[in-house]
Coordinates of C-alpha atoms in Angstrom, one line a residue:
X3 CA 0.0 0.0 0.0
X4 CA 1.2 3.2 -0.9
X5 CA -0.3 6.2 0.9
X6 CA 2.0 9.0 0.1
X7 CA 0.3 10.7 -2.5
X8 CA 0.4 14.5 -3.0
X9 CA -1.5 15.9 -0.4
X10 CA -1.8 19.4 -2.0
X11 CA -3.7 17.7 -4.6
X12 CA -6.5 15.9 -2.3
X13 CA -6.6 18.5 0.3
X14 CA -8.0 21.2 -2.9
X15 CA -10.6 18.4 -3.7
X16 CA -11.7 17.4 -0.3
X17 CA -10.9 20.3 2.6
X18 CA -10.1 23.8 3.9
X19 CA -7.9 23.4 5.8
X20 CA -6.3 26.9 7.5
X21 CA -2.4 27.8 8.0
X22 CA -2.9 27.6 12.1
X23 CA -5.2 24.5 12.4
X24 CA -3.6 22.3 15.2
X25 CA -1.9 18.5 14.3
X26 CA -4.7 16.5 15.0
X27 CA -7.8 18.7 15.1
X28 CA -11.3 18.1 13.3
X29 CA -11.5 19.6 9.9
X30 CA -15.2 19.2 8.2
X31 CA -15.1 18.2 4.2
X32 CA -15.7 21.6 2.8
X33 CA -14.8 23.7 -0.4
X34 CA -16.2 27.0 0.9
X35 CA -16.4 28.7 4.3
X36 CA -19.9 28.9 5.3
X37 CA -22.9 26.5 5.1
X38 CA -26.3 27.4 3.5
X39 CA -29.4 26.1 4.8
X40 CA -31.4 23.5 1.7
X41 CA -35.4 24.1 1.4
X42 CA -37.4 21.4 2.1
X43 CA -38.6 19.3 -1.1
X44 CA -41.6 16.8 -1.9
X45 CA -39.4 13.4 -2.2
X46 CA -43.0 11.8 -3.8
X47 CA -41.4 12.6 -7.2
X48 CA -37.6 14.5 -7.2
X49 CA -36.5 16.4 -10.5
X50 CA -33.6 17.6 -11.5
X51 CA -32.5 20.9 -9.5
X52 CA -35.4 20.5 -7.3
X53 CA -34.2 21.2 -3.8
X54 CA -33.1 18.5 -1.1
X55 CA -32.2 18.3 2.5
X56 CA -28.6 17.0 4.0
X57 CA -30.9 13.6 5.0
X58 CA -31.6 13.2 1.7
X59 CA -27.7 12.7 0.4
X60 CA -27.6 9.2 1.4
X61 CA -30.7 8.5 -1.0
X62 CA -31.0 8.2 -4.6
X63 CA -34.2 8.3 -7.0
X64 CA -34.9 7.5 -10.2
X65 CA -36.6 9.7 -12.8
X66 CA -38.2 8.6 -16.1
X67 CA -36.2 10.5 -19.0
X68 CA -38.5 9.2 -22.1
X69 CA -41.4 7.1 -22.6
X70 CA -42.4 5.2 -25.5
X71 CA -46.1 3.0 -25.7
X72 CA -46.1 0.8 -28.4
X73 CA -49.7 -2.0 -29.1
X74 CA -47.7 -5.0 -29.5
X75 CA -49.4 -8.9 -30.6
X76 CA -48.1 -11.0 -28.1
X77 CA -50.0 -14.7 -28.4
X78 CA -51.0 -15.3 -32.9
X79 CA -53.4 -17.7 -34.7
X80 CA -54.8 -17.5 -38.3
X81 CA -57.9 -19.5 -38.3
X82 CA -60.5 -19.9 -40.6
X83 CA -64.1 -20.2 -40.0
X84 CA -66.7 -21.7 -42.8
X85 CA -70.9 -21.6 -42.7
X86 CA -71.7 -24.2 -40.2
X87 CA -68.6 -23.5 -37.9
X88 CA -69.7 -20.2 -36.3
X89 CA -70.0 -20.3 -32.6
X90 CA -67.7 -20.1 -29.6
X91 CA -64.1 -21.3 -30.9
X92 CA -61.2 -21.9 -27.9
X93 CA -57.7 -21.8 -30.0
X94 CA -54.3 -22.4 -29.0
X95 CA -52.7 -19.3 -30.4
X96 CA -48.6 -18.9 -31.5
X97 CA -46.3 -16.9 -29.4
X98 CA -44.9 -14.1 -31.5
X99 CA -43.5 -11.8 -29.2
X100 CA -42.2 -12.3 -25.7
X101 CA -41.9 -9.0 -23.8
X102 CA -40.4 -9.0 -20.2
X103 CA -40.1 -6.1 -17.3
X104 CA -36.7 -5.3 -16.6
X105 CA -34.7 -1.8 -15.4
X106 CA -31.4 -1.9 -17.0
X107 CA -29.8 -5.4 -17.0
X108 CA -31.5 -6.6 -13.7
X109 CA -34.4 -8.3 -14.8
X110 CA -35.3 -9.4 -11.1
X111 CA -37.1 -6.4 -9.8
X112 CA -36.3 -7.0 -6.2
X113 CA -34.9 -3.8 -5.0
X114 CA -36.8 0.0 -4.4
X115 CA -34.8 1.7 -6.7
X116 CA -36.3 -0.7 -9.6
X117 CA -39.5 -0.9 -8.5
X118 CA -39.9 3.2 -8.1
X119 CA -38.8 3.6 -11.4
X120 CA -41.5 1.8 -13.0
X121 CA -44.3 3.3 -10.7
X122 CA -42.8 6.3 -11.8
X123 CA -43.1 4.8 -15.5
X124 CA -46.9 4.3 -14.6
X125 CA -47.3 8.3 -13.4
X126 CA -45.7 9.2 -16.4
X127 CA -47.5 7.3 -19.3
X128 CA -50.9 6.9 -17.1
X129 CA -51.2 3.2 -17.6
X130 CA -51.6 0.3 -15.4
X131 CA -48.3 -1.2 -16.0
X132 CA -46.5 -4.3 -14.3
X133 CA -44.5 -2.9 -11.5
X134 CA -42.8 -6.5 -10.6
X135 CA -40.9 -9.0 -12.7
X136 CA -43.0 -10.9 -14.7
X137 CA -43.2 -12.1 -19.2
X138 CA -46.0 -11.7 -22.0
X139 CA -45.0 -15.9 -22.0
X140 CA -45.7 -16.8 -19.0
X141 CA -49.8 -16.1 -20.3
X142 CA -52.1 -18.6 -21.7
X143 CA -51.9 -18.9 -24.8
X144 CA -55.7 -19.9 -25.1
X145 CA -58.1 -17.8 -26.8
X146 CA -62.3 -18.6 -26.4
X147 CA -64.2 -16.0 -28.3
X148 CA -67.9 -16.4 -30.0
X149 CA -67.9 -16.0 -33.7
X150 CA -71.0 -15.1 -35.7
X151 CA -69.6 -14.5 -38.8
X152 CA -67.4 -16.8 -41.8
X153 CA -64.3 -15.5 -42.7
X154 CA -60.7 -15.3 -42.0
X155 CA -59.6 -14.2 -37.8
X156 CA -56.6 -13.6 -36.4
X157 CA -57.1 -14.6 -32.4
X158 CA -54.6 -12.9 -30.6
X159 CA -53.5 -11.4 -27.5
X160 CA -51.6 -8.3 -26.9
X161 CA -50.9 -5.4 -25.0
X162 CA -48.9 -1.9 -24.7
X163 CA -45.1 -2.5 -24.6
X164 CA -43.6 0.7 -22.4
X165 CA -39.9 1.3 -23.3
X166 CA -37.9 4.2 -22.4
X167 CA -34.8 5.0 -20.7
X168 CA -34.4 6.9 -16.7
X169 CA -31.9 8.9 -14.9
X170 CA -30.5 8.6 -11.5
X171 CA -31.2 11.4 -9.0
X172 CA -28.6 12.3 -6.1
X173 CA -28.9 14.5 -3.7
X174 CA -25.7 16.9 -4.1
X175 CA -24.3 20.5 -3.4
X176 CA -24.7 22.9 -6.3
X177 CA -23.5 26.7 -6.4
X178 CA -26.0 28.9 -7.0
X179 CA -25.8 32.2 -9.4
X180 CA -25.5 34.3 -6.8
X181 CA -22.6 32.6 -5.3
X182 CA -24.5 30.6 -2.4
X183 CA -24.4 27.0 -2.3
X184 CA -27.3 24.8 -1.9
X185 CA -28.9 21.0 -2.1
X186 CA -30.2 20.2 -5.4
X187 CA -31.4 17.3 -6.5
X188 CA -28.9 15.8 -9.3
X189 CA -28.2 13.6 -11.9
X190 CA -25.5 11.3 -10.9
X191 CA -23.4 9.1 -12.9
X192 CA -26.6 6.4 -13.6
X193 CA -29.6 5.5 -15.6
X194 CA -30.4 3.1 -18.3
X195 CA -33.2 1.1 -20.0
X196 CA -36.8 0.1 -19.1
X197 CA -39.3 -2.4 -20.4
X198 CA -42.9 -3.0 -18.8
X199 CA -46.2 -3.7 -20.1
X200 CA -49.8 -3.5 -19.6
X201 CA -52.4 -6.5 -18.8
X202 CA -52.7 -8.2 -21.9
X203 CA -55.9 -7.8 -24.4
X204 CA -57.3 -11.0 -26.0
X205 CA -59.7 -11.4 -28.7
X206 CA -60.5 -12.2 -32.8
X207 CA -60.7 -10.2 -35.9
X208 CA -61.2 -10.2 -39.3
X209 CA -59.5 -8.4 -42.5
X210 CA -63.2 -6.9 -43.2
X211 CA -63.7 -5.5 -39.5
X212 CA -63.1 -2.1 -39.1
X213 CA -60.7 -1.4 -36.3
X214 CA -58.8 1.8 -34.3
X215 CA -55.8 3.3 -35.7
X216 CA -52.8 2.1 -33.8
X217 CA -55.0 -0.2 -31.6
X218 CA -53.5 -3.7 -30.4
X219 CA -56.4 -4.8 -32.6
X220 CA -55.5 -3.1 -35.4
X221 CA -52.0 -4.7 -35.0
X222 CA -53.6 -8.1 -34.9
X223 CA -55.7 -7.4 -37.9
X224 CA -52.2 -6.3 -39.9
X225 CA -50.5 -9.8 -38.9
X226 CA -53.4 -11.2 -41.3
X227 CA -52.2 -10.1 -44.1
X228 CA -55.3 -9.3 -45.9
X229 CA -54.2 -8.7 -49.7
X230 CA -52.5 -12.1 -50.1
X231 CA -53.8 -14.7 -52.5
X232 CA -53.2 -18.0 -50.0
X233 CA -56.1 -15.9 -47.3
X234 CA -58.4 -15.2 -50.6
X235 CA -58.5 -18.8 -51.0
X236 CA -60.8 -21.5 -50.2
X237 CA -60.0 -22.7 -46.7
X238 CA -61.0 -26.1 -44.6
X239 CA -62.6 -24.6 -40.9
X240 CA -59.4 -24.1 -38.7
X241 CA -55.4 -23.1 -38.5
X242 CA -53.9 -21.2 -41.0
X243 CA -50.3 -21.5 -42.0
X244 CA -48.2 -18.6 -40.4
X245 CA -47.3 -16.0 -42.6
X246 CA -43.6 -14.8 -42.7
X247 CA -44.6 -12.0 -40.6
X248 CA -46.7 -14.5 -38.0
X249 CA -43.4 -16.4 -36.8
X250 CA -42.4 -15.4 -33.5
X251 CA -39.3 -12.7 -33.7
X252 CA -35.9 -13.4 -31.9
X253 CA -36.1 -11.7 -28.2
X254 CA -33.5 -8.1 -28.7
X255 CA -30.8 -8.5 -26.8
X256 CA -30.0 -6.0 -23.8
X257 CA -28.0 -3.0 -24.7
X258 CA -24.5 -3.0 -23.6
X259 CA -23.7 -0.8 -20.3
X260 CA -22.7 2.7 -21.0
X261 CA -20.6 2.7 -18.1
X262 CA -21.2 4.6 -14.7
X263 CA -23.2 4.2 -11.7
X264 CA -26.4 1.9 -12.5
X265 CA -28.9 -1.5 -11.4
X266 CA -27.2 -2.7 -14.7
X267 CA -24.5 -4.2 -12.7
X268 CA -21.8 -4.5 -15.7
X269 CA -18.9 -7.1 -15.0
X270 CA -16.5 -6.0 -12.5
X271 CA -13.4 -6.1 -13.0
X272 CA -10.8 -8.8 -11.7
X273 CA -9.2 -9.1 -8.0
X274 CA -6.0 -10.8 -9.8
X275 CA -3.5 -7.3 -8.2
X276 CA -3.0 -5.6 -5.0
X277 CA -3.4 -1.8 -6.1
X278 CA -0.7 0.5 -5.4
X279 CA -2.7 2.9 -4.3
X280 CA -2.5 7.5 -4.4
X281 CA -3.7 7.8 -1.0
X282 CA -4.4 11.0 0.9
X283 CA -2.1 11.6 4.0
X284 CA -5.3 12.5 6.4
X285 CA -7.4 10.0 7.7
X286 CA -10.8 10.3 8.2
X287 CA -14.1 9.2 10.3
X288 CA -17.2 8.4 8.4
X289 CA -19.2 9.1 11.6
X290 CA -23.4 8.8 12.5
X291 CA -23.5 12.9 12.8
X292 CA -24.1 13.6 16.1
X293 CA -23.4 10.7 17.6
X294 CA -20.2 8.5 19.0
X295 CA -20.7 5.7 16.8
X296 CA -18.6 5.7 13.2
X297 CA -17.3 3.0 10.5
X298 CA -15.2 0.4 11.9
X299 CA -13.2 -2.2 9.4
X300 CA -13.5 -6.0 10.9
X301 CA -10.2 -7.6 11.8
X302 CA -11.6 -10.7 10.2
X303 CA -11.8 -11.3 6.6
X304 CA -15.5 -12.4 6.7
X305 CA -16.6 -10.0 9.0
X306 CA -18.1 -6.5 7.7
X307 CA -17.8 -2.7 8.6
X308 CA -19.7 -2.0 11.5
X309 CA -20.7 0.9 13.4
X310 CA -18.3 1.1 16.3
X311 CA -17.2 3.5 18.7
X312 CA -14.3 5.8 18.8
X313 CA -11.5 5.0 21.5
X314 CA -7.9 4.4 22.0
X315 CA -8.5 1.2 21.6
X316 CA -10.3 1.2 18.1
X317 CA -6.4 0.7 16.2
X318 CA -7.3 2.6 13.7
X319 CA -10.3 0.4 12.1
X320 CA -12.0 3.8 12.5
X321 CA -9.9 5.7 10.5
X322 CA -10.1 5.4 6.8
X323 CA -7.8 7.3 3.7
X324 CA -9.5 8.3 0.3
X325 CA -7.1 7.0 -2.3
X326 CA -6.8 7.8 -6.2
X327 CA -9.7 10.5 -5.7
X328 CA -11.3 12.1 -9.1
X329 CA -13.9 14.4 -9.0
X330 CA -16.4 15.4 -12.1
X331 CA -19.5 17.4 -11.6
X332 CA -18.8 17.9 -7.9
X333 CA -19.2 14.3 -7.1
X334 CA -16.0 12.6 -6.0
X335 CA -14.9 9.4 -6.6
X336 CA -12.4 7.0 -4.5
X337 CA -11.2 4.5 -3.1
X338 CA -11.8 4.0 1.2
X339 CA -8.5 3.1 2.5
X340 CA -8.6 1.3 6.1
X341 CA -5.7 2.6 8.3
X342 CA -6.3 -0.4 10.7
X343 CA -6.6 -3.6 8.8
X344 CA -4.9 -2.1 5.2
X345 CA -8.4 -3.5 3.1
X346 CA -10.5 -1.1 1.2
X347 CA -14.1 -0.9 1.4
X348 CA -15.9 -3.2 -1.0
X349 CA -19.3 -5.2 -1.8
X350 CA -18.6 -8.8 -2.2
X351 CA -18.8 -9.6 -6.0
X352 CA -21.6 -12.3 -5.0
X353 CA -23.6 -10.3 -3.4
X354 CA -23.4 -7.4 -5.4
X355 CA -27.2 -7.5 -7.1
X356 CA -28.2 -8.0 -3.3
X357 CA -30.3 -5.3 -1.7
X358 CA -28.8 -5.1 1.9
X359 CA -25.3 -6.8 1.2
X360 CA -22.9 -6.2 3.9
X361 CA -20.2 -3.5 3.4
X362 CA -16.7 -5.6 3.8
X363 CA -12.7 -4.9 3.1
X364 CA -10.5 -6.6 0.7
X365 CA -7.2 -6.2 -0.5
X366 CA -7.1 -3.3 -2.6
X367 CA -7.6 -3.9 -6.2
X368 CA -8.6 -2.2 -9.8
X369 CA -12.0 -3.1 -9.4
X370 CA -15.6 -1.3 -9.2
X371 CA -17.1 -2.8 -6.6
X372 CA -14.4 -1.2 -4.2
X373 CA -14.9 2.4 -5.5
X374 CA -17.6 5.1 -4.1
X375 CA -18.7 8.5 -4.8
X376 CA -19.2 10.9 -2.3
X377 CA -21.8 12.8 -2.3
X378 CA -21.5 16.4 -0.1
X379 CA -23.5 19.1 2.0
X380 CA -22.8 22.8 1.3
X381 CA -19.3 24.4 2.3
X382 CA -18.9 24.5 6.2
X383 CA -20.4 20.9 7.0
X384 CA -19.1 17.7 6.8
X385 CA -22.4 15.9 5.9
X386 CA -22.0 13.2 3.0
X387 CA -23.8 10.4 1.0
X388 CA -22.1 7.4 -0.3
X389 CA -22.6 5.2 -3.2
X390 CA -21.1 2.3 -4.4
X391 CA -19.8 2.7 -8.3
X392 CA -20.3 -0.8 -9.6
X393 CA -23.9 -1.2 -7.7
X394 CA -25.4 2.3 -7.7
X395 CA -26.4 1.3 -4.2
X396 CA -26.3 4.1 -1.3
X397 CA -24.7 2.9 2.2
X398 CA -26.7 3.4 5.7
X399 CA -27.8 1.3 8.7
X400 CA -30.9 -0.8 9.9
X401 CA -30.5 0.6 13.1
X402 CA -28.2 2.9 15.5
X403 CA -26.5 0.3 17.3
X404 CA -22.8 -0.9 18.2
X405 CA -22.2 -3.7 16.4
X406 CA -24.6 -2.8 13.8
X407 CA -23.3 -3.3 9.6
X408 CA -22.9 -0.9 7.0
X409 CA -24.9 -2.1 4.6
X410 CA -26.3 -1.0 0.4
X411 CA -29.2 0.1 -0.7
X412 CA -30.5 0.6 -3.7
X413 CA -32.1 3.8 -2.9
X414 CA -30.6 4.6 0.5
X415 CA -32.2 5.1 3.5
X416 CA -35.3 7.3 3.7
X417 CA -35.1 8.0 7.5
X418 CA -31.9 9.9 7.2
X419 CA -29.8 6.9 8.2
X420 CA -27.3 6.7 5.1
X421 CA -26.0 10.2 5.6
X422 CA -22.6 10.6 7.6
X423 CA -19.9 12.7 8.7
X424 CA -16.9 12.7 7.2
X425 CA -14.3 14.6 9.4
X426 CA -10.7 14.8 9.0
X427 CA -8.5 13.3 12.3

């Protein structure tokens, strides 16, 4: 571990730090000399440069960038129906289309972050959309509908496919025209793809039926293809062969990741090399504000960081160095250094997708999962937010308790319980 990195360099990003300030005295995380108080906002639905709170920068939300609603034929059968066979038919229709809910790559929809986004989907486009994980294929593919007239059907089911892409909101210090400095709600380094649909529509039609514009009938009545010669034709009562168009179309893959902060989880990078490391010379608490309790690295490889208290005693486990630190759009980014056991702070790989995953230590390494961004209060407090880089998760507490793990969420804590101090020793 190398921790001798240029300390001019850090100290611009991260404090103010003044020519008499005492070895060993408290110096809050600050770019600017005094704080400025944030106006309340409605959290029901953040946008960007809406105000926020310092609670609020352990949190993240996501926001619904564009929409599309597209009728799509989910379930297909051509069947024809002569004089004599009128009545109630029950046919076994084709799968043509299989669409399935997902946000990003994580097709699970197990954690808040995903599941806000497509309520917030639902706001947006006004329909009743699925809000959980679920497929177009896992439907029946039976159709029973009463015919009264001879003639060609399609019997199909369908619904409205809802793509679009969303954002991800952070709750970060902006300065203001005038100079002052407040909490704004921001985009942060995040966002991706979304796919949901409404409860599916089932019924028959014919080429002569007249039909809505852009309907899910209308796209059924279009899979008959109406003008060719083969549906002119004399036809025995029942299937028709599929049409080109019929047959059910290859599943699009995912889009690759962009890169960033996002419920995409892209592949993290190996643990192959120890990481020589441009850490800052200070070391730091990230503390419950207010209170005695603060991070503390295990001593034991399996064990996570806990909230501990501060004493002689505490061999530095409390004290953590930000190493290689960037910053870009007033969000740093860095590695957390422990002072006590040498690991940096990291989400075990298996347990990355995992809403609640312990915060542990590892041996330092070029890898995602062990790199955070820090998101700050106004100049003059110490208040900060962090998230993990490779799973867009925000780190808080169950609970205020010794003993009690640092653990990721995918939207951080709402009670104010993922927002610490960050003050220089």
């Amino acid at each position: 571990m190398r921790s001798t990195g240029p300390v001019s360099r850090i100290g611009r990003s991260l404090v103010a730090v003044t020519a008499t300030a005492a070895a060993g005295a408290v110096a809050t995380l600050s770019l600017g000399v005094s704080p400025a108080a944030a106006a309340p906002t409605d959290m029901t639905a953040p946008r960007p440069g809406d105000s926020c709170t310092a609670a609020d920068l352990g949190t993240r939300h996501p926001y619904i960038k564009t929409t599309e609603v597209s009728p799509t034929i989910t379930h297909f059968k051509g069947w024809y129906v002569t004089e004599g066979t009128t009545g109630q038919q029950t046919v076994s229709t084709d799968t043509t289309t299989v669409i399935a809910v997902s946000v990003g790559l994580n097709d699970s929809i197990e954690t808040s972050f995903a599941v806000e986004a497509l309520s917030n989907v639902k706001a947006t486009v006004g329909l009743d959309v699925k809000l959980e994980y679920t497929s177009t294929s896992k439907e029946s593919n039976s159709v029973t509908w009463n015919l009264t007239q001879p003639g060609y059907y399609g019997f199909y089911k369908g619904t409205k496919k809802v793509t679009g892409t969303y954002g991800s909101l952070n709750c970060n210090r902006a300065q203001q025209d005038d100079g002052r400095w407040a909490l704004e709600w921001t985009e942060g380094p995040g966002g991706g793809n979304f796919t949901t649909f409404t409860t599916l529509e089932e019924g028959a039609v014919r080429c002569q039926d007249s039909v809505p514009a852009d309907s899910i009938m209308a796209r059924a009545q279009a899979l008959l293809d109406c003008d060719s010669a083969a549906v002119k034709a004399d036809h025995p009562a029942g299937a028709v062969a599929q049409t080109a168009q019929q047959k059910p179309a290859r599943p699009a893959p995912h889009p690759a990741p962009t890169g960033g902060t996002s419920t995409e989880l892209p592949r993290a990078t190996g643990h192959s090399a120890r990481a020589a490391l441009d850490c800052s010379a200070e070391a730091y608490k990230i503390a419950v504000p207010g209170k005695p309790l603060s991070w503390g690295a295990p001593l034991l490889a399996d064990d996570g960081v806990r909230l501990r208290p501060s004493t002689i005693f505490s061999a530095h486990l409390d004290n953590w160095r930000l190493c290689n630190v960037t910053e870009r759009n007033g969000v740093i980014e860095a590695s957390l250094w422990n002072w006590g056991n040498g690991g940096c702070a990291t989400i075990a790989e298996q347990n990355a997708a995992t809403d609640r995953a312990v915060l542990m230590t590892a041996p330092c390494a070029e890898d995602d999962l062990q790199r955070f961004y820090i998101y700050r209060d106004v100049p003059g407090s110490s208040k900060i937010g962090v998230q993990n880089k490779y799973t867009g998760s925000m780190m808080g507490y169950d609970r205020y308790a010794d003993g009690e793990f640092i653990r990721q969420y995918s939207s951080g804590r709402q009670d104010g319980t993922g927002t610490f101090d960050l003050t220089r020793v």
